[in-house]
Short mmCIF file of C-alpha atoms in Angstrom, two decimals:
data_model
loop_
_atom_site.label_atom_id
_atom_site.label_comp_id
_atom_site.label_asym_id
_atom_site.label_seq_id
_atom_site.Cartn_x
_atom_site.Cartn_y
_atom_site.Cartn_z
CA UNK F 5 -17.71 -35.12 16.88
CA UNK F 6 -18.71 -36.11 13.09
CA UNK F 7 -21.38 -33.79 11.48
CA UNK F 8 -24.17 -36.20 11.64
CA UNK F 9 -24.05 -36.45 15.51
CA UNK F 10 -25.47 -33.06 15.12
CA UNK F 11 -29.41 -33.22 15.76
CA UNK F 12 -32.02 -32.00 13.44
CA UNK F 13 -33.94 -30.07 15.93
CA UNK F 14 -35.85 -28.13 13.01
CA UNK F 15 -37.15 -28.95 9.87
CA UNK F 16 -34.54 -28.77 7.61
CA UNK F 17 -32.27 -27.03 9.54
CA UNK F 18 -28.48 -28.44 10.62
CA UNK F 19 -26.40 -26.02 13.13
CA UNK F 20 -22.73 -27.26 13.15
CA UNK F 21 -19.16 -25.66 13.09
CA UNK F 22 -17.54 -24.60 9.76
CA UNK F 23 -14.47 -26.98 10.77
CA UNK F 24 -16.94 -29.91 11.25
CA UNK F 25 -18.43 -29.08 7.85
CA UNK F 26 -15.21 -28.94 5.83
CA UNK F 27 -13.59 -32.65 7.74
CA UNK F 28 -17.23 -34.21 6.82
CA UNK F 29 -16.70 -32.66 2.81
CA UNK F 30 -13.40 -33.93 2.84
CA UNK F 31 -13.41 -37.26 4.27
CA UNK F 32 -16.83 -38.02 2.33
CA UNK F 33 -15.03 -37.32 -1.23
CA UNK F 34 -11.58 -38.86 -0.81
CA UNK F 35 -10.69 -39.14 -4.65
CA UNK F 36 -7.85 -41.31 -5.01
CA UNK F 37 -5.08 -40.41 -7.60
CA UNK F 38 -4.75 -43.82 -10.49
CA UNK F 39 -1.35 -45.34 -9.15
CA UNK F 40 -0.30 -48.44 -8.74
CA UNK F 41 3.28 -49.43 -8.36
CA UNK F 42 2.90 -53.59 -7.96
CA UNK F 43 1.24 -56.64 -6.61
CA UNK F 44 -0.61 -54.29 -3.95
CA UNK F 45 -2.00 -52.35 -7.04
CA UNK F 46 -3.97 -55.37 -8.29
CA UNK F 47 -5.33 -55.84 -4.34
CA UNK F 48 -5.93 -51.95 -4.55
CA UNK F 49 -7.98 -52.73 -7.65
CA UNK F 50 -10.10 -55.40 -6.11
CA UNK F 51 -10.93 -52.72 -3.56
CA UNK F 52 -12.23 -50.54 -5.92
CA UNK F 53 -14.29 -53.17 -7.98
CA UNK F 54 -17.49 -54.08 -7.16
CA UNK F 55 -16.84 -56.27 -4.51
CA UNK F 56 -15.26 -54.24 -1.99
CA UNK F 57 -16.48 -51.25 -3.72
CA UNK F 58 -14.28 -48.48 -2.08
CA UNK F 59 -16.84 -46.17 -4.04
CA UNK F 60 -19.02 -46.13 -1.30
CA UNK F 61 -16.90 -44.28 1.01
CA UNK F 62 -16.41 -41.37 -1.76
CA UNK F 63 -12.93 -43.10 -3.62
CA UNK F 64 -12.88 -42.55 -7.04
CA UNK F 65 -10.02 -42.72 -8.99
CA UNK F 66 -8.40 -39.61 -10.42
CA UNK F 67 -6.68 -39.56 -13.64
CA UNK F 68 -4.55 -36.83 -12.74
CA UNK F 69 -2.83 -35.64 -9.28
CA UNK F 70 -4.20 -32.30 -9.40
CA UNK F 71 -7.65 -33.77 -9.06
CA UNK F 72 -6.97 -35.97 -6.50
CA UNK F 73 -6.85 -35.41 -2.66
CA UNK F 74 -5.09 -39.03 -1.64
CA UNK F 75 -2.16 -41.30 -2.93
CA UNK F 76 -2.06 -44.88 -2.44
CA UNK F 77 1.33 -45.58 -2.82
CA UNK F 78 0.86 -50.06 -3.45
CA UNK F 79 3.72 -51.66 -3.97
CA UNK F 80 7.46 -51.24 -4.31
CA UNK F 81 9.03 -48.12 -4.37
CA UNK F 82 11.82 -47.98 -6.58
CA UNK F 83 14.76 -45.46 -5.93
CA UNK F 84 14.25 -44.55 -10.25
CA UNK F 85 10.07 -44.07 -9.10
CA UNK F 86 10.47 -42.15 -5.76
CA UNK F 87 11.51 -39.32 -7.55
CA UNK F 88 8.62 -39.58 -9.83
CA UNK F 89 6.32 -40.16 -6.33
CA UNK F 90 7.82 -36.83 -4.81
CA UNK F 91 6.88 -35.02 -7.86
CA UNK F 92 3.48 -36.56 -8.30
CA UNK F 93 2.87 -35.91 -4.54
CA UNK F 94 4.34 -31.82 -5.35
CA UNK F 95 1.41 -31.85 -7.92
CA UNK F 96 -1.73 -32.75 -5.92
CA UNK F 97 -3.36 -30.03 -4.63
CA UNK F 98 -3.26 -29.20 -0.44
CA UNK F 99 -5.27 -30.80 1.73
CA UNK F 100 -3.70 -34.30 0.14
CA UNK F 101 -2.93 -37.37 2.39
CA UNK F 102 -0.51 -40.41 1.55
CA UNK F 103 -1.41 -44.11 2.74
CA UNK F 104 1.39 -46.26 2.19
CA UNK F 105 0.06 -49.63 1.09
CA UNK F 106 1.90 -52.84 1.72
CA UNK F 107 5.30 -53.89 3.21
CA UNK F 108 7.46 -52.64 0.34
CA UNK F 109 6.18 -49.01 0.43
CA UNK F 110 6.59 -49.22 4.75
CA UNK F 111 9.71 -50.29 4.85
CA UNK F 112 11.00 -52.17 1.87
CA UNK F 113 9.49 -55.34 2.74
CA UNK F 114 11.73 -58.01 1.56
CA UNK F 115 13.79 -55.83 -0.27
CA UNK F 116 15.48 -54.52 2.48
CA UNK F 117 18.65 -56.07 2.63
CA UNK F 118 19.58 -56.77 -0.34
CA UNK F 119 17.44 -54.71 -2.33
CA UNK F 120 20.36 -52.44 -4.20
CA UNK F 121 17.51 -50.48 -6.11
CA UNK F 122 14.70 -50.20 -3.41
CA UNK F 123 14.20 -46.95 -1.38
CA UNK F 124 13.66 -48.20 2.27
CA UNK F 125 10.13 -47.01 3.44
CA UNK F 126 7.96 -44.09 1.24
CA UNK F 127 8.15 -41.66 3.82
CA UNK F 128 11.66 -41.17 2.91
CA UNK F 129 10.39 -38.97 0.39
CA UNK F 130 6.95 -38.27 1.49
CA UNK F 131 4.76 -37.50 4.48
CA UNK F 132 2.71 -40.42 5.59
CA UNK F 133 -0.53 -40.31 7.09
CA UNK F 134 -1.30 -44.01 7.04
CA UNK F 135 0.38 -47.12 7.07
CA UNK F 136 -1.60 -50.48 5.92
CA UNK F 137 0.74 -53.18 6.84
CA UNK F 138 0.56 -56.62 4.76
CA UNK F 139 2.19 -58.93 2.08
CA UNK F 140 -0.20 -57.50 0.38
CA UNK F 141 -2.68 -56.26 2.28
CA UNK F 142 -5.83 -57.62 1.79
CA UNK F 143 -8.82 -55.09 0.61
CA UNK F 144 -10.26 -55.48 3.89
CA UNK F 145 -7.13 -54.40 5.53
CA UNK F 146 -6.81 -51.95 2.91
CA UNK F 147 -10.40 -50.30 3.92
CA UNK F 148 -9.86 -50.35 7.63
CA UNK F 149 -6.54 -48.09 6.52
CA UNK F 150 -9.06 -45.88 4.61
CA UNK F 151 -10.97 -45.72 7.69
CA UNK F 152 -8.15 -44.64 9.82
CA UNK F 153 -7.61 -41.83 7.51
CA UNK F 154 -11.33 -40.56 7.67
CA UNK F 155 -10.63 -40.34 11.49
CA UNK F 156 -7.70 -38.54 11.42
CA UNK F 157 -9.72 -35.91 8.88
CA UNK F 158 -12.48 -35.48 11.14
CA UNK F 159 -10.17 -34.73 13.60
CA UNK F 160 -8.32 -32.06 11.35
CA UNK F 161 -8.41 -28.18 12.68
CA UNK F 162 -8.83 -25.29 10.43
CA UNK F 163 -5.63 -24.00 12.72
CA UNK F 164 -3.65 -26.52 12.57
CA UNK F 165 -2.90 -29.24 9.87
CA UNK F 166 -2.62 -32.82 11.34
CA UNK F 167 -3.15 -35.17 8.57
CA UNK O 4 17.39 -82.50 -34.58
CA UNK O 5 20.95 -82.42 -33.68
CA UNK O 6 22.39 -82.49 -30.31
CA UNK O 7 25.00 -79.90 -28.33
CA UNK O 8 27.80 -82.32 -29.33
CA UNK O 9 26.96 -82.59 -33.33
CA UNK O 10 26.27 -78.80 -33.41
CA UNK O 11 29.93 -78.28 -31.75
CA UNK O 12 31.59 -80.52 -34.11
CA UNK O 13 30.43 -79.07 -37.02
CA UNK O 14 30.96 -75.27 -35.96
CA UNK O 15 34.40 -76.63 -35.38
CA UNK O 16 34.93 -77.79 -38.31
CA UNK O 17 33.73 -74.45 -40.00
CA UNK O 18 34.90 -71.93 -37.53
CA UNK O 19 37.86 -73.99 -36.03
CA UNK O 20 39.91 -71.73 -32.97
CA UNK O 21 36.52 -69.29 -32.39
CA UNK O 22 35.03 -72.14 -30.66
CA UNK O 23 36.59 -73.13 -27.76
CA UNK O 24 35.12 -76.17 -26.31
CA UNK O 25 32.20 -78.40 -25.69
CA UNK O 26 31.04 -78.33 -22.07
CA UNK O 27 29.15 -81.34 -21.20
CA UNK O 28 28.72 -82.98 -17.30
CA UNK O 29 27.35 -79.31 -16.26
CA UNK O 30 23.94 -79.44 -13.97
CA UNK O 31 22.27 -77.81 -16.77
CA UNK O 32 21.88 -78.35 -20.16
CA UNK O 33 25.58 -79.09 -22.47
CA UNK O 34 26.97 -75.54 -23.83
CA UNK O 35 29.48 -74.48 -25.99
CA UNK O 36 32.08 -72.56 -25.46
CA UNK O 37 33.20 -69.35 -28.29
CA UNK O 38 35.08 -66.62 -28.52
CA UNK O 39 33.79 -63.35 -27.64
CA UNK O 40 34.43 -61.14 -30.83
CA UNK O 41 33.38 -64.19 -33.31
CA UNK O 42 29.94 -64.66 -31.80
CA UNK O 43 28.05 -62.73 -33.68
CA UNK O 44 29.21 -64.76 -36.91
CA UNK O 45 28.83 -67.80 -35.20
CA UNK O 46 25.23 -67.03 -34.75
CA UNK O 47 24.82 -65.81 -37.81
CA UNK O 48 25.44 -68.94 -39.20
CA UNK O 49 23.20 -70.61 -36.63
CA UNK O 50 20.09 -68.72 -37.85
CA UNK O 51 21.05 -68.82 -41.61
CA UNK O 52 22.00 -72.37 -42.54
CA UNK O 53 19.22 -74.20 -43.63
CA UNK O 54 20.14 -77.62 -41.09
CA UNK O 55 19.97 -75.05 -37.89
CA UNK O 56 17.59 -72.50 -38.31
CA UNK O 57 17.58 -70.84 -35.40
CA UNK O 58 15.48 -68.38 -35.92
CA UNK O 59 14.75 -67.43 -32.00
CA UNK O 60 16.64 -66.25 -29.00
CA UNK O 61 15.22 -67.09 -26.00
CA UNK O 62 17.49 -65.79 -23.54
CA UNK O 63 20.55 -64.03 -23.11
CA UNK O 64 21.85 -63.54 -19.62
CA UNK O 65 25.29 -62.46 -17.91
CA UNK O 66 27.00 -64.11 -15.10
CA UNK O 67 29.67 -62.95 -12.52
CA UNK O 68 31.73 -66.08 -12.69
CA UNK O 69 32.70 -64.99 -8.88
CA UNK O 70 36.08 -66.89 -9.87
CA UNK O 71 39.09 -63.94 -8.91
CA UNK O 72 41.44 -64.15 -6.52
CA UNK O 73 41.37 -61.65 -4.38
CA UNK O 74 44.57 -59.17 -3.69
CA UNK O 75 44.56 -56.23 -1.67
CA UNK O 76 45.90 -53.28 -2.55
CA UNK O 77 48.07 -50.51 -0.76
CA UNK O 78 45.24 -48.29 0.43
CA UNK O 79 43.31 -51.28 1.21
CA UNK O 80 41.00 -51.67 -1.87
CA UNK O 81 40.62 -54.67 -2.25
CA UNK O 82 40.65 -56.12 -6.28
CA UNK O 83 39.43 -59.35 -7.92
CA UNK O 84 42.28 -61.00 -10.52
CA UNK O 85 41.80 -63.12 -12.96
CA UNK O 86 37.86 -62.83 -12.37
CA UNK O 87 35.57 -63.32 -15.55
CA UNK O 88 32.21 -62.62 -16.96
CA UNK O 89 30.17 -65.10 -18.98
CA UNK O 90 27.00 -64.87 -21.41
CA UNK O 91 25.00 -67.74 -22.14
CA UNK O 92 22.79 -67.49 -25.10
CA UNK O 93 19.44 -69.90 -25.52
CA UNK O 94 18.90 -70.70 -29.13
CA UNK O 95 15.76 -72.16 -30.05
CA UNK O 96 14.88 -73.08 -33.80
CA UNK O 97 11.19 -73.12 -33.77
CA UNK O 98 11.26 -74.89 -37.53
CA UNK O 99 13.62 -77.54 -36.38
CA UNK O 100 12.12 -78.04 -32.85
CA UNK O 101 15.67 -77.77 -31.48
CA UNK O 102 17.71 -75.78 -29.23
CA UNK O 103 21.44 -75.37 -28.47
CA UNK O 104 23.26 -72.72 -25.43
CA UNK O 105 26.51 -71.16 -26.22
CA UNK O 106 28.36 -68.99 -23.82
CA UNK O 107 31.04 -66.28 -24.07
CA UNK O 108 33.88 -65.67 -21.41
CA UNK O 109 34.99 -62.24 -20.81
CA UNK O 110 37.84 -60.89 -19.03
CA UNK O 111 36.66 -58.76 -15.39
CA UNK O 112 39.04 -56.04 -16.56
CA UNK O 113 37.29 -54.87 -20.05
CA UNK O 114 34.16 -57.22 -20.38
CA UNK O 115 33.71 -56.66 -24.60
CA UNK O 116 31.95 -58.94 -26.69
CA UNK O 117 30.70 -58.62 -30.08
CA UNK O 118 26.30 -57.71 -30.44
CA UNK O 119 24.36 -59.89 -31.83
CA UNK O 120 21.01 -57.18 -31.76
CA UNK O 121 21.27 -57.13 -35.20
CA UNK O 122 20.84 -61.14 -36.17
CA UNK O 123 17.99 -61.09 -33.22
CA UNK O 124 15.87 -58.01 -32.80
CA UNK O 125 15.21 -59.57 -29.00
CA UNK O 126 18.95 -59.65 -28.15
CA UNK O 127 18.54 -55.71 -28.24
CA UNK O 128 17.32 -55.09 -24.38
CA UNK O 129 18.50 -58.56 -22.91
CA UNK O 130 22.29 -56.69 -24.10
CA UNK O 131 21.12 -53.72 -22.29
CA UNK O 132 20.34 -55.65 -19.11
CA UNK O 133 23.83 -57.21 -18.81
CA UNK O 134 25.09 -54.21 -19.43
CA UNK O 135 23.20 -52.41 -16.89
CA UNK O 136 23.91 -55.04 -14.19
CA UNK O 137 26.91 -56.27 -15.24
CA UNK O 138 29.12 -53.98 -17.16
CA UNK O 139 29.50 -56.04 -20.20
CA UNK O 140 30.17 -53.58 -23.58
CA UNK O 141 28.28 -54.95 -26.42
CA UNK O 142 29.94 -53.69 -29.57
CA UNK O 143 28.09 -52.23 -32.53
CA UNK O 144 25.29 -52.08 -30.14
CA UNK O 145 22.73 -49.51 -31.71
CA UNK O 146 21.52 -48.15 -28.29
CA UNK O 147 23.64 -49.01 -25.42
CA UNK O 148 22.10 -47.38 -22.21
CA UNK O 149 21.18 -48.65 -18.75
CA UNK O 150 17.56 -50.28 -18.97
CA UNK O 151 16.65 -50.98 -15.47
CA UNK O 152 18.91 -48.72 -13.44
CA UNK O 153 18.59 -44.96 -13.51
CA UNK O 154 20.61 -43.26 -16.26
CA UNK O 155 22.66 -41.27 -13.80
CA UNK O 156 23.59 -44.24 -11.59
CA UNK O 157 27.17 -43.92 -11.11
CA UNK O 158 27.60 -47.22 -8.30
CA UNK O 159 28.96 -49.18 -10.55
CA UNK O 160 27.09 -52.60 -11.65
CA UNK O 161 24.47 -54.04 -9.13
CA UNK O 162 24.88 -57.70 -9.95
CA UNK O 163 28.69 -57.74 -9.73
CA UNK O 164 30.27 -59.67 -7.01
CA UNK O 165 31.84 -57.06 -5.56
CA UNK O 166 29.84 -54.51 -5.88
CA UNK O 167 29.10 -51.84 -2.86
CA UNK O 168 25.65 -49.99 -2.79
CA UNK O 169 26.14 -46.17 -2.16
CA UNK O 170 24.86 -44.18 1.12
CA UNK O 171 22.53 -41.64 -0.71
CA UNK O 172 20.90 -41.69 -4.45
CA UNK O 173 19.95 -38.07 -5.00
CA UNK O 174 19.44 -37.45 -1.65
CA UNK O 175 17.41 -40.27 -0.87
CA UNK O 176 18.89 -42.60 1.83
CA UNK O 177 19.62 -45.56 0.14
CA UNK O 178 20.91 -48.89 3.13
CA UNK O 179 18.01 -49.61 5.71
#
């Protein structure tokens, strides 16, 4: 149940659950930490440019992890960057969510035979919530991964962590 | 503008046993052949002489001639002999409009080869890269260090023949 579904049955006055609350703050301000890693960085861009305009569902870039809740790990991930991505991903503040963007950062993509300096898959290093698959992605399929990650917030319990 | 086969006469004439021969019939473009620890004077020559000029490198790029025989030892490693390395270098003289390739040949055992960093600024990280991926020493090199590989690789040299990736890099899983 998202917050809105909640009725206004007076005034001004919304009556809703503290868990409901905090999943509708979170997923409505998703600021995304400045990363890109390759040719899924410049889709990535695109999204956030006017024309896809990932602004509207709260995703601003961050210039620093310890503002940001989410990662967008686009492109290849190189055994020499994973360990800077671990350490990044140590930085951001809890609650923080991962969407690996792309074929490279799933799995290796084409890398992953012959690939000598290619870490096999991101969440060899870290926890993935999301997984956008593509050659790159397009910004469309990137969005409908953002999407997929609001769901899995609203879901969240103040209990127990799930995303 | 001179052509592959002029330029390697007259370097032979001036440098006689550093250059070892004129490689023509190739699918690429004619090269010539010269000796590992002269090439830096060779190519100092090429940029300073007034009829060459050449005052750019384009490219300079290793090669795993993938040419050993292979003999296998008594605890079954198995070694390459009699393999070599090559470099080609890409020399452009953008006054002249002309362009010539050399290449070195390098033994697999001790790959050494004289730097030319200091007649070409640009030669500095292209001799970085083959030795990163190949192993090649560049002597006098101001600043030889891995480039693309992590400084605490210790696999050996990615683009060599037979090179074996490890399991684990800092205890990251490294085959599929």
């Amino acid at each position: 149940m998202g917050l809105l579904d909640k009725q206004f049955t007076d005034d001004n006055i919304i009556i809703t659950k503290v868990e409901d609350v905090l999943n509708w703050a979170r997923l409505s301000s998703l600021w995304q930490m400045g990363f890109g890693l390759a040719c899924c960085a410049i889709e990535m861009m695109a999204t956030s440019a006017s024309h896809y305009d990932f602004d509207r569902f709260g995703v601003i870039p961050r210039p620093s992890p310890r503002q940001s809740d989410v990662i967008i790990i686009s492109g290849t991930v190189t055994l020499k960057m994973a360990i800077r991505i671990k350490r990044l991903y140590e930085q951001m503040p809890d609650p923080k969510y991962v969407i690996s963007m792309g074929s490279c950062s799933n799995c290796g993509g084409p890398y992953w035979e012959h690939g000598y300096h290619v870490l096999k898959g991101v969440d060899r290093v870290i926890p993935v919530d999301v997984y956008v698959p593509g050659c790159p992605p397009r910004p469309e399929a990137l969005l409908e991964g953002l999407l997929k990650l609001q769901e899995k917030i609203r879901n969240e319990s103040l209990v127990k962590k799930t995303a | 503008m001179k052509t592959t086969e002029e330029i390697f006469n007259l370097l032979k004439e001036k440098f006689g046993e550093s250059i070892i021969e004129f490689k023509t019939g190739v699918p690429v473009e004619d090269f010539i052949v010269v000796n590992p620890f002269e090439i830096d004077k060779v190519c100092t020559f090429l940029r300073d002489t007034d009829s060459y000029q050449f005052n750019n490198l384009m490219n300079l790029s290793g090669v795993d001639d993938a040419n050993g025989k292979k003999i296998t030892g008594e605890q079954g490693e198995v070694k390459l002999e009699g393999r070599t390395f090559s470099l080609f270098y890409h020399l452009e003289s953008m006054s002249l409009k002309q362009k010539v390739t050399l290449a070195v040949r390098m033994p697999g055992e001790n790959p050494e080869v004289s730097s030319v960093s200091e007649i070409w600024r640009s030669a500095d990280w292209h001799e970085r890269e083959a030795f990163d991926m190949f192993g090649i020493k560049f002597l006098n090199h101001p600043d030889l260090r891995r480039i693309l590989m992590p400084y605490d690789w210790e696999a050996g040299y990615p683009l060599r023949k037979d090179y074996k990736n490890p399991e684990f890099y800092q205890g990251m899983k490294v085959p599929y």
